[in-house]
């Protein structure tokens, strides 16, 4: 039986390209650009998936959902997240809590944070109170500051499913 909590960290970046919306935290947000990606380009959920996979540890998102695999072309990243949730449950863990940071100048994310948290909690079968999503800018510095792309970081704590250690 698993006795100890486990932590994981994830990071992802996608470049802006043509488009009229971005997907972030499972939420469709109107924008002047889209994100270039094999999937729907949801950097926040990709960072979270990598954190979950890292905690188990089961490699990374590129291993589980390779760009060469046509099944994942244009994929809804929420399906990827639910798959990662299945992996952790089958290994005897539940999500204790997770914390995400999304870095971009635009679009403005504050109005969408609550829905992102609800989507993630739903996909990972945990409480919204266990999901934190934060947005920040990089003060116009670097690639995020120049609005060339969006970056996201995530950390997750997994708890053994069952009696506390
Ligand atoms: Mg990605």
PDB file of N, CA, C and O and ligand atoms in Angstrom, residues 11-14 37 39 41-43 46-47 61, ligand 1:
ATOM      1  N   UNK A  11       5.908  22.115 -16.389  1.00  0.00           N
ATOM      2  CA  UNK A  11       6.128  23.405 -17.054  1.00  0.00           C
ATOM      3  C   UNK A  11       5.822  23.234 -18.533  1.00  0.00           C
ATOM      4  O   UNK A  11       6.151  22.196 -19.122  1.00  0.00           O
ATOM      5  N   UNK A  12       5.201  24.226 -19.133  1.00  0.00           N
ATOM      6  CA  UNK A  12       4.939  24.149 -20.565  1.00  0.00           C
ATOM      7  C   UNK A  12       4.869  25.540 -21.170  1.00  0.00           C
ATOM      8  O   UNK A  12       4.555  26.524 -20.482  1.00  0.00           O
ATOM      9  N   UNK A  13       5.174  25.603 -22.452  1.00  0.00           N
ATOM     10  CA  UNK A  13       5.119  26.853 -23.216  1.00  0.00           C
ATOM     11  C   UNK A  13       4.495  26.558 -24.569  1.00  0.00           C
ATOM     12  O   UNK A  13       4.769  25.511 -25.163  1.00  0.00           O
ATOM     13  N   UNK A  14       3.637  27.443 -25.044  1.00  0.00           N
ATOM     14  CA  UNK A  14       3.208  27.393 -26.444  1.00  0.00           C
ATOM     15  C   UNK A  14       3.278  28.792 -27.036  1.00  0.00           C
ATOM     16  O   UNK A  14       3.012  29.785 -26.345  1.00  0.00           O
ATOM     17  N   UNK A  37       0.028  24.422 -31.635  1.00  0.00           N
ATOM     18  CA  UNK A  37       0.199  23.153 -30.927  1.00  0.00           C
ATOM     19  C   UNK A  37      -0.374  22.015 -31.736  1.00  0.00           C
ATOM     20  O   UNK A  37      -1.214  22.221 -32.607  1.00  0.00           O
ATOM     21  N   UNK A  39      -1.977  19.634 -30.127  1.00  0.00           N
ATOM     22  CA  UNK A  39      -3.270  19.480 -29.456  1.00  0.00           C
ATOM     23  C   UNK A  39      -3.963  20.839 -29.455  1.00  0.00           C
ATOM     24  O   UNK A  39      -3.710  21.678 -30.309  1.00  0.00           O
ATOM     25  N   UNK A  41      -3.374  23.122 -27.387  1.00  0.00           N
ATOM     26  CA  UNK A  41      -2.415  24.111 -26.926  1.00  0.00           C
ATOM     27  C   UNK A  41      -2.642  24.643 -25.521  1.00  0.00           C
ATOM     28  O   UNK A  41      -2.154  25.721 -25.174  1.00  0.00           O
ATOM     29  N   UNK A  42      -3.365  23.868 -24.715  1.00  0.00           N
ATOM     30  CA  UNK A  42      -3.686  24.342 -23.358  1.00  0.00           C
ATOM     31  C   UNK A  42      -2.471  24.176 -22.446  1.00  0.00           C
ATOM     32  O   UNK A  42      -2.287  23.149 -21.797  1.00  0.00           O
ATOM     33  N   UNK A  43      -1.636  25.209 -22.406  1.00  0.00           N
ATOM     34  CA  UNK A  43      -0.376  25.126 -21.644  1.00  0.00           C
ATOM     35  C   UNK A  43      -0.616  24.836 -20.175  1.00  0.00           C
ATOM     36  O   UNK A  43       0.183  24.145 -19.527  1.00  0.00           O
ATOM     37  N   UNK A  46      -1.379  21.189 -19.802  1.00  0.00           N
ATOM     38  CA  UNK A  46      -0.185  20.398 -20.125  1.00  0.00           C
ATOM     39  C   UNK A  46       0.804  20.430 -18.961  1.00  0.00           C
ATOM     40  O   UNK A  46       1.391  19.405 -18.604  1.00  0.00           O
ATOM     41  N   UNK A  47       0.990  21.597 -18.368  1.00  0.00           N
ATOM     42  CA  UNK A  47       1.879  21.697 -17.201  1.00  0.00           C
ATOM     43  C   UNK A  47       1.336  20.843 -16.057  1.00  0.00           C
ATOM     44  O   UNK A  47       2.101  20.153 -15.362  1.00  0.00           O
ATOM     45  N   UNK A  61       4.531  14.190 -20.590  1.00  0.00           N
ATOM     46  CA  UNK A  61       3.349  14.264 -21.449  1.00  0.00           C
ATOM     47  C   UNK A  61       3.684  13.852 -22.881  1.00  0.00           C
ATOM     48  O   UNK A  61       2.865  13.241 -23.571  1.00  0.00           O
TER      49      UNK A  61
HETATM   50 MG1  LIG B   1       2.168  21.628 -24.460  1.00  0.00          MG
END
